[in-house]
PDB file of C-alpha atoms in Angstrom:
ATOM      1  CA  UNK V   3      42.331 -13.981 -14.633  1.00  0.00           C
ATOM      2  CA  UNK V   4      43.311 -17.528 -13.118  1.00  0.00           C
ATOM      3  CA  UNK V   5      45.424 -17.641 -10.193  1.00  0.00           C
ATOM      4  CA  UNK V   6      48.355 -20.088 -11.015  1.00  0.00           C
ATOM      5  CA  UNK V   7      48.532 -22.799  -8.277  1.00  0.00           C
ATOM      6  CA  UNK V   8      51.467 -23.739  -6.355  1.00  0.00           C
ATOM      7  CA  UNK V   9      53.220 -27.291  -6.664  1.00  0.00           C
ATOM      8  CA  UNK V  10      52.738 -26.819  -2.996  1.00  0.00           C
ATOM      9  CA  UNK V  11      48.921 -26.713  -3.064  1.00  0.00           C
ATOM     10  CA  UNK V  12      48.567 -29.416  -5.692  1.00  0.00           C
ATOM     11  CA  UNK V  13      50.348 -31.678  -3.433  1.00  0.00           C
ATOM     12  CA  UNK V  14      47.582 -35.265  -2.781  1.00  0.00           C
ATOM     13  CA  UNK V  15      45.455 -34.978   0.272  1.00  0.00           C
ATOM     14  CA  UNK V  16      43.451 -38.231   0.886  1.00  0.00           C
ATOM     15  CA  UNK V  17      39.729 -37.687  -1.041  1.00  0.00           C
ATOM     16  CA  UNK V  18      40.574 -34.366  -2.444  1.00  0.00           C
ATOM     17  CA  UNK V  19      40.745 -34.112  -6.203  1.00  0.00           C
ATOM     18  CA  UNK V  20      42.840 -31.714  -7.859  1.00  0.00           C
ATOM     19  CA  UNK V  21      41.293 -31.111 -11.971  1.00  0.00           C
ATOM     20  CA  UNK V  22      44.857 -29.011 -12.573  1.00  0.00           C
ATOM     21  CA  UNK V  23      46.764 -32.154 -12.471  1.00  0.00           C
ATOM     22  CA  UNK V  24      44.232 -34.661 -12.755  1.00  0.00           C
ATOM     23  CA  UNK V  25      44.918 -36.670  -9.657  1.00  0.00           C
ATOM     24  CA  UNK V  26      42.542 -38.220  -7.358  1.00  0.00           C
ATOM     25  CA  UNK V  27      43.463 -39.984  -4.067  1.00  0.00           C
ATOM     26  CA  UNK V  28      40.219 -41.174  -2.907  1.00  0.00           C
ATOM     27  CA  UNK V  29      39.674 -45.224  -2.550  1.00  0.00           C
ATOM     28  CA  UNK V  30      38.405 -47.024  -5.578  1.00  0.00           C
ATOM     29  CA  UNK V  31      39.024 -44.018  -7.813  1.00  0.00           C
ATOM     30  CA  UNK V  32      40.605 -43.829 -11.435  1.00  0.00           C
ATOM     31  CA  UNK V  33      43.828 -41.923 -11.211  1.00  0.00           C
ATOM     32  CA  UNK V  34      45.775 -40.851 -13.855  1.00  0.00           C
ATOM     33  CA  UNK V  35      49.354 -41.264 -13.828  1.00  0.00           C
ATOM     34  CA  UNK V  36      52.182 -39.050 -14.272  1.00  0.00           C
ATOM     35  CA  UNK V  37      54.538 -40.142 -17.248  1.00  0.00           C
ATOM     36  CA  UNK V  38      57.674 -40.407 -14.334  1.00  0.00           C
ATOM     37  CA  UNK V  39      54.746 -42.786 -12.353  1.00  0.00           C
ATOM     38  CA  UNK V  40      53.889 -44.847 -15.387  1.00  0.00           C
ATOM     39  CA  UNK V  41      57.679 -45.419 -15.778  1.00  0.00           C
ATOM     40  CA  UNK V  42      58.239 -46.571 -12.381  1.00  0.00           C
ATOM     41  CA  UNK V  43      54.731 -48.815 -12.223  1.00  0.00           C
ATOM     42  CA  UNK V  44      56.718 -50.344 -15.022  1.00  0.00           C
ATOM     43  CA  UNK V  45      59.756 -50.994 -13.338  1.00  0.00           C
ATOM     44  CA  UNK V  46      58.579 -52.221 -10.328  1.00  0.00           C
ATOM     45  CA  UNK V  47      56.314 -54.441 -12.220  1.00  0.00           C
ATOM     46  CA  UNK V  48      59.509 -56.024 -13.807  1.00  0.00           C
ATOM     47  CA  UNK V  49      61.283 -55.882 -10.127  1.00  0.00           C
ATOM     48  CA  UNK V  50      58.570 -57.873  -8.953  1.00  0.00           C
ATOM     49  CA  UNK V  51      59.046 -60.359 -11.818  1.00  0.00           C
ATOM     50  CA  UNK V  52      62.561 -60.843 -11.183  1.00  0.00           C
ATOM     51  CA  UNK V  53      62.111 -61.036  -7.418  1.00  0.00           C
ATOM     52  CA  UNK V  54      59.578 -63.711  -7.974  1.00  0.00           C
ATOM     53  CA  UNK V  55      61.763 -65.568 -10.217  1.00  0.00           C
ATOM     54  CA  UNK V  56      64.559 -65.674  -7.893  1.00  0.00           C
ATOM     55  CA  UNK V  57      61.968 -66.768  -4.850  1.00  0.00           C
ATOM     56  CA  UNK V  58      60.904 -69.689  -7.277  1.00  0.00           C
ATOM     57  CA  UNK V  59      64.318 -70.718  -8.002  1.00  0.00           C
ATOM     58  CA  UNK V  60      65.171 -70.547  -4.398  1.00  0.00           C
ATOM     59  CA  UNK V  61      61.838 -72.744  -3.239  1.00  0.00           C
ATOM     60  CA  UNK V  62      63.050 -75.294  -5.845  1.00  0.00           C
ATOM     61  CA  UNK V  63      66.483 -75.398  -3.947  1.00  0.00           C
ATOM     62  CA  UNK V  64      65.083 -75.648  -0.528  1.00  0.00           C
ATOM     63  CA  UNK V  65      62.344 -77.974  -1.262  1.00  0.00           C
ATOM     64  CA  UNK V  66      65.917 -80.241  -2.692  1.00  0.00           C
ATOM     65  CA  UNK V  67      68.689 -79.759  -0.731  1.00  0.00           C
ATOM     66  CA  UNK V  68      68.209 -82.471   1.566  1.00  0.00           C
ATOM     67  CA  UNK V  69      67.931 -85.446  -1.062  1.00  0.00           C
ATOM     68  CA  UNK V  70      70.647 -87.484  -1.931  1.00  0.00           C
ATOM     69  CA  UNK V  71      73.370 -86.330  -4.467  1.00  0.00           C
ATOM     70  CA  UNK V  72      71.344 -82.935  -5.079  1.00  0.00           C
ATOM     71  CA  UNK V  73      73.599 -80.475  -5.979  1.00  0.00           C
ATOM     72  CA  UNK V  74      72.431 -76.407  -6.576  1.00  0.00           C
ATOM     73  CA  UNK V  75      73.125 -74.421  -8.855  1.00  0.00           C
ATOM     74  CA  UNK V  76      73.910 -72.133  -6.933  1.00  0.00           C
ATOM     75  CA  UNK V  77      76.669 -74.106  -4.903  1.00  0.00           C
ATOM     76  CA  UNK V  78      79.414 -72.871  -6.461  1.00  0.00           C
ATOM     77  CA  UNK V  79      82.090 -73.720  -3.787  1.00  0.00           C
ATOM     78  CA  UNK V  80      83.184 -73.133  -0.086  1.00  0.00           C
ATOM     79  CA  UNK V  81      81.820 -69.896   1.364  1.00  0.00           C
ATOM     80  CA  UNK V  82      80.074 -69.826  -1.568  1.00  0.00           C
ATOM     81  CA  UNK V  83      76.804 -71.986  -0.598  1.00  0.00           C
ATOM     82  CA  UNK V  84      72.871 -71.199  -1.233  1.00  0.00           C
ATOM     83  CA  UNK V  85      72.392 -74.527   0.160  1.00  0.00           C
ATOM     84  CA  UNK V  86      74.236 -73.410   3.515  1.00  0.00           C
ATOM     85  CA  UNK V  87      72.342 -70.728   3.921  1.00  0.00           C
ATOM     86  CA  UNK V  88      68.711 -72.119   3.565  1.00  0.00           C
ATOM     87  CA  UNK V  89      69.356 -74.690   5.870  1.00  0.00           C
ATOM     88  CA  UNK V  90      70.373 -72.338   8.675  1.00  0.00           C
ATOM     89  CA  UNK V  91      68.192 -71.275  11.170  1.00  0.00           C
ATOM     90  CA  UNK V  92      68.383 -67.448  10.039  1.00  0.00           C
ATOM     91  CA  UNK V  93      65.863 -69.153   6.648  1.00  0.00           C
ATOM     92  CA  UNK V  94      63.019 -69.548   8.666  1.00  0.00           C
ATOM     93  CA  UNK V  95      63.687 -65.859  10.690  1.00  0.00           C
ATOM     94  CA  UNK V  96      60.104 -65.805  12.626  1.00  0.00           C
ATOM     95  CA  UNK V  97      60.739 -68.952  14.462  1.00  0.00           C
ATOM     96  CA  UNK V  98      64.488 -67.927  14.832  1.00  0.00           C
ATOM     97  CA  UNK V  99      63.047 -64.777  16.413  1.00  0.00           C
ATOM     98  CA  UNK V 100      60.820 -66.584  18.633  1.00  0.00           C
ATOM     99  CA  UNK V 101      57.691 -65.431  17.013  1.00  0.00           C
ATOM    100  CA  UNK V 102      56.488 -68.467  16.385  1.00  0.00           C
ATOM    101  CA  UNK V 103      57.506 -72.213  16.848  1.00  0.00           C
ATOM    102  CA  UNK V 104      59.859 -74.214  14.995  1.00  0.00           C
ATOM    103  CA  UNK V 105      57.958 -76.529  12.268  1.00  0.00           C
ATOM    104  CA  UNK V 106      54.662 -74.251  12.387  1.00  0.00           C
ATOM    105  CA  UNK V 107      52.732 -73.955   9.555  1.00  0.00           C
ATOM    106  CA  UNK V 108      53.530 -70.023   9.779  1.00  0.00           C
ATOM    107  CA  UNK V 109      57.143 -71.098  10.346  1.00  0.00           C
ATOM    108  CA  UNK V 110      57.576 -69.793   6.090  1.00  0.00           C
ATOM    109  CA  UNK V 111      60.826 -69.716   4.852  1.00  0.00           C
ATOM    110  CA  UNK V 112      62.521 -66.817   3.044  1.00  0.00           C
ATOM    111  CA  UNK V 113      61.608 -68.043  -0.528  1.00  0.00           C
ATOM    112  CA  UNK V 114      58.051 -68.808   0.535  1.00  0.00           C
ATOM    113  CA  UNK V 115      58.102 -65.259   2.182  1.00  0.00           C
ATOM    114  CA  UNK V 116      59.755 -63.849  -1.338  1.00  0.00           C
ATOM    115  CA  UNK V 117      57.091 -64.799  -3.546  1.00  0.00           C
ATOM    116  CA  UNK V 118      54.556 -63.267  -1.426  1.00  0.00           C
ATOM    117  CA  UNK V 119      56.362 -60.188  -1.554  1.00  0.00           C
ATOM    118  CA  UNK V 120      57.202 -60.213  -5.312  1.00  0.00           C
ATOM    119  CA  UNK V 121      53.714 -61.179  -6.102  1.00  0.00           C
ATOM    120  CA  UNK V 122      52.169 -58.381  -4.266  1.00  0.00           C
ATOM    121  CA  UNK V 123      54.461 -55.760  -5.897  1.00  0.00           C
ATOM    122  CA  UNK V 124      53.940 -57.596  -9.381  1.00  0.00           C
ATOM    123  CA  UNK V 125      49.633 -57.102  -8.646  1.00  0.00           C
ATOM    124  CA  UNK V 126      49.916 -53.548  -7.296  1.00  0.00           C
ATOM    125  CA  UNK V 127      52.094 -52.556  -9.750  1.00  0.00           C
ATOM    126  CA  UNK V 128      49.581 -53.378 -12.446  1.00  0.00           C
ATOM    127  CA  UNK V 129      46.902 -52.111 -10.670  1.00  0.00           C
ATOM    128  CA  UNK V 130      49.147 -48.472 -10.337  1.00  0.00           C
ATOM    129  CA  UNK V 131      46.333 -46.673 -11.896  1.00  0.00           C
ATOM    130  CA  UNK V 132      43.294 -47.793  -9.423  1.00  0.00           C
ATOM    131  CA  UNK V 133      43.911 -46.082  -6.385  1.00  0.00           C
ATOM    132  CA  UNK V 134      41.997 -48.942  -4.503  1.00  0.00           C
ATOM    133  CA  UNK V 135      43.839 -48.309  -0.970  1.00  0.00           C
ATOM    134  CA  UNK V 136      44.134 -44.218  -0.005  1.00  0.00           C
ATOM    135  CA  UNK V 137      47.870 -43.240   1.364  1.00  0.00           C
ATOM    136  CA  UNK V 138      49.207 -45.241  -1.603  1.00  0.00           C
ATOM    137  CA  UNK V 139      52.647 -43.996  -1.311  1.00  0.00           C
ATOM    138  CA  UNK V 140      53.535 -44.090   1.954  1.00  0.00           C
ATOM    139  CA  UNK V 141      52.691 -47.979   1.755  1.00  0.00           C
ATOM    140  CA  UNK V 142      54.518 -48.904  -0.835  1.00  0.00           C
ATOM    141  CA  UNK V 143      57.242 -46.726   0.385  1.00  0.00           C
ATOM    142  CA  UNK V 144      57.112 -48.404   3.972  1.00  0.00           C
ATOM    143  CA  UNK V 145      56.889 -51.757   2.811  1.00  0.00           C
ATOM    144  CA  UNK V 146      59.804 -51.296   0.602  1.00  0.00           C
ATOM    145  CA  UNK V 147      61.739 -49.772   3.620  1.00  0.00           C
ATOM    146  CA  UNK V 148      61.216 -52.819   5.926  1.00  0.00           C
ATOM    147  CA  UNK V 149      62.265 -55.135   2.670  1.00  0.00           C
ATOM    148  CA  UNK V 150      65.443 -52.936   2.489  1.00  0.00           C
ATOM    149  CA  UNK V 151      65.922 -53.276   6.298  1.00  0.00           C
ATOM    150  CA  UNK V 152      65.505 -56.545   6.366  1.00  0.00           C
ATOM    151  CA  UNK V 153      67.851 -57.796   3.268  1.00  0.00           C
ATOM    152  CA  UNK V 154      70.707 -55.294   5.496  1.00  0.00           C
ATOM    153  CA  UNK V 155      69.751 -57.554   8.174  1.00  0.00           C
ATOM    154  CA  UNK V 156      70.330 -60.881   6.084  1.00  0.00           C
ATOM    155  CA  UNK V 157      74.416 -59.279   4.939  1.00  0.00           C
ATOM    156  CA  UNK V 158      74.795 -58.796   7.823  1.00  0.00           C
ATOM    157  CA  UNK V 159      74.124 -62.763   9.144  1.00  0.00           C
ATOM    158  CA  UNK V 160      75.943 -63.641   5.560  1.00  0.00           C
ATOM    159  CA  UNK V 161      79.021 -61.565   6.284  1.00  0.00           C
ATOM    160  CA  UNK V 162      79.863 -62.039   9.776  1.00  0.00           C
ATOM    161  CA  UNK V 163      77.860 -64.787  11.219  1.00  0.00           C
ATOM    162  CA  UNK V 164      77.526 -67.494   8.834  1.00  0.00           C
ATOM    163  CA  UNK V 165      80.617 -66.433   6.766  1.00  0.00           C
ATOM    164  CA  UNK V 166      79.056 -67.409   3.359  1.00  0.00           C
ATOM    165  CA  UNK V 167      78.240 -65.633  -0.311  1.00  0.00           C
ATOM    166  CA  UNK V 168      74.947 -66.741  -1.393  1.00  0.00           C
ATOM    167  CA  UNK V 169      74.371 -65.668  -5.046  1.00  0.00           C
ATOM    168  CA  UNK V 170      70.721 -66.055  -4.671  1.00  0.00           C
ATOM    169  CA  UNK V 171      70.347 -63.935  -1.889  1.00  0.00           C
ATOM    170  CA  UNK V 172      72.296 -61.199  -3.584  1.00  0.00           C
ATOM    171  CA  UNK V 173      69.034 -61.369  -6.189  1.00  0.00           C
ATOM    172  CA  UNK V 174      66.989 -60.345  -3.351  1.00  0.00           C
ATOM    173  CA  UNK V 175      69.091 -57.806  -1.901  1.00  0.00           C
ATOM    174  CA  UNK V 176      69.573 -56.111  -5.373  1.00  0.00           C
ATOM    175  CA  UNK V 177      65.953 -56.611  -6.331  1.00  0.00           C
ATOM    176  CA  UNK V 178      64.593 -54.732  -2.630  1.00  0.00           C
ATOM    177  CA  UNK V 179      67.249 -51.815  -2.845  1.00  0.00           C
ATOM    178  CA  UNK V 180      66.173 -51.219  -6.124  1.00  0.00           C
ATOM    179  CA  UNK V 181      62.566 -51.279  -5.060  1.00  0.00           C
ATOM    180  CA  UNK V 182      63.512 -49.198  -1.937  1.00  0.00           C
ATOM    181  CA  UNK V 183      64.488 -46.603  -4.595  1.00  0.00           C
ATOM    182  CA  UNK V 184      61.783 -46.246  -7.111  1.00  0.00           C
ATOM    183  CA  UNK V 185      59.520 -46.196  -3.814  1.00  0.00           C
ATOM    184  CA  UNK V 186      61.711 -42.602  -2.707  1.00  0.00           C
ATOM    185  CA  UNK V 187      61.041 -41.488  -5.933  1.00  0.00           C
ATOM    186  CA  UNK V 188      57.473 -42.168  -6.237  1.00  0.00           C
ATOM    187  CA  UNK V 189      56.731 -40.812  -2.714  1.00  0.00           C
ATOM    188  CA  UNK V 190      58.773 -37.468  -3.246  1.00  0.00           C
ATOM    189  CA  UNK V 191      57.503 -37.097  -6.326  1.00  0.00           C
ATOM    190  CA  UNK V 192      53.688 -38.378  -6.031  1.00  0.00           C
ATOM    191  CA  UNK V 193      50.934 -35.841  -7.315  1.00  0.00           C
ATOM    192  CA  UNK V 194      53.311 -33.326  -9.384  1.00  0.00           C
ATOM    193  CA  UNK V 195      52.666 -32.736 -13.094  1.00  0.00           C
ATOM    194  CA  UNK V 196      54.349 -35.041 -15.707  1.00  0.00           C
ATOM    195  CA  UNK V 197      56.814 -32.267 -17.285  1.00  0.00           C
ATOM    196  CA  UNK V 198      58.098 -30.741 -13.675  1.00  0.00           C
ATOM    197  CA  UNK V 199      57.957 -34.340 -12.305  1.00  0.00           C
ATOM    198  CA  UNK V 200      61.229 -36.200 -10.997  1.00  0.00           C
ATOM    199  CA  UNK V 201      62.891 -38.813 -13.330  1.00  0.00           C
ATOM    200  CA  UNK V 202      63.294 -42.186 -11.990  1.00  0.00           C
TER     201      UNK V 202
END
């Protein structure tokens, strides 16, 4: 008679395979995908899309704002300005850090730095089912961590330093939260079987 296995011992281990819930975690394998990780590949697929969107929108706007008579969007009014906000310092953050200098080609702004980040989730959300890098989940839940981090960062500047509502940014802050939270799911609930697995 077959010894039922514990949720416990089924749990992913980098390069072990586990035939009871057909789950591999070894680099460059095919892994087959829970129906609760399917749903959230999907979502933050779609996340990603948005994000990107946004990040597009907003590169349009920056790459504008300084010619004559342009007028965003996204201006709607006083303390209401995207336009305010991209021209500040806290846009370009690694030079207002002091990482790097002012005008340097690494000097990217935050829509620059938004598409990179929405097109990475967008790529490894379609490739969800080849586990191509091992410790998948703790990446994607780190990354979306620091994004999270960082956009409580950016209210922070908004609310009590620069004093403005930018509608755009609120796309990114909505967009990383949300991403922050289908990567807690996915993380918690990586490796266990479709019909005991967490909804998210």
């Amino acid at each position: 008679r077959r010894t039922p296995v514990s949720a416990r011992s089924l749990k992913p281990r980098p390069g072990v395979c586990h035939p009871e819930t057909a789950y591999c975690n070894r680099p460059g394998t095919y892994m087959p995908l829970t129906a609760a990780s399917k749903r959230r590949a999907i979502k933050v697929a779609l996340l990603g899309l948005v994000g990107l969107t946004i990040a597009t929108y907003a590169l349009s706007v920056e790459t504008q704002m300084h010619e004559p008579g342009y007028e965003a969007a996204c201006d709607i009014g006083a303390g209401f300005s995207c336009t305010a906000v991209f021209s500040s310092e806290y846009a370009h953050p690694l030079s207002h850090w002091g990482l790097v200098k002012q005008g340097d080609a690494l000097d990217i702004g935050l829509a620059v730095a938004g598409m990179a980040l929405y097109s990475a989730y967008f790529v490894a959300a379609c490739l969800w089912r080849l586990n191509l890098v091992p410790y998948r989940q703790p990446l994607f839940l780190a990354v979306a961590t620091a994004g999270a981090c960082f956009s409580c960062y950016l209210l922070y500047v908004l609310k009590f330093i620069l004093g403005d509502f930018c509608i755009v940014c609120t796309g990114f802050h909505c967009v990383n939260f949300s991403m922050f939270a289908v990567a807690l799911f996915e993380f918690f609930d990586s490796g266990t079987s479709g019909k005991g697995g967490k909804r998210a």
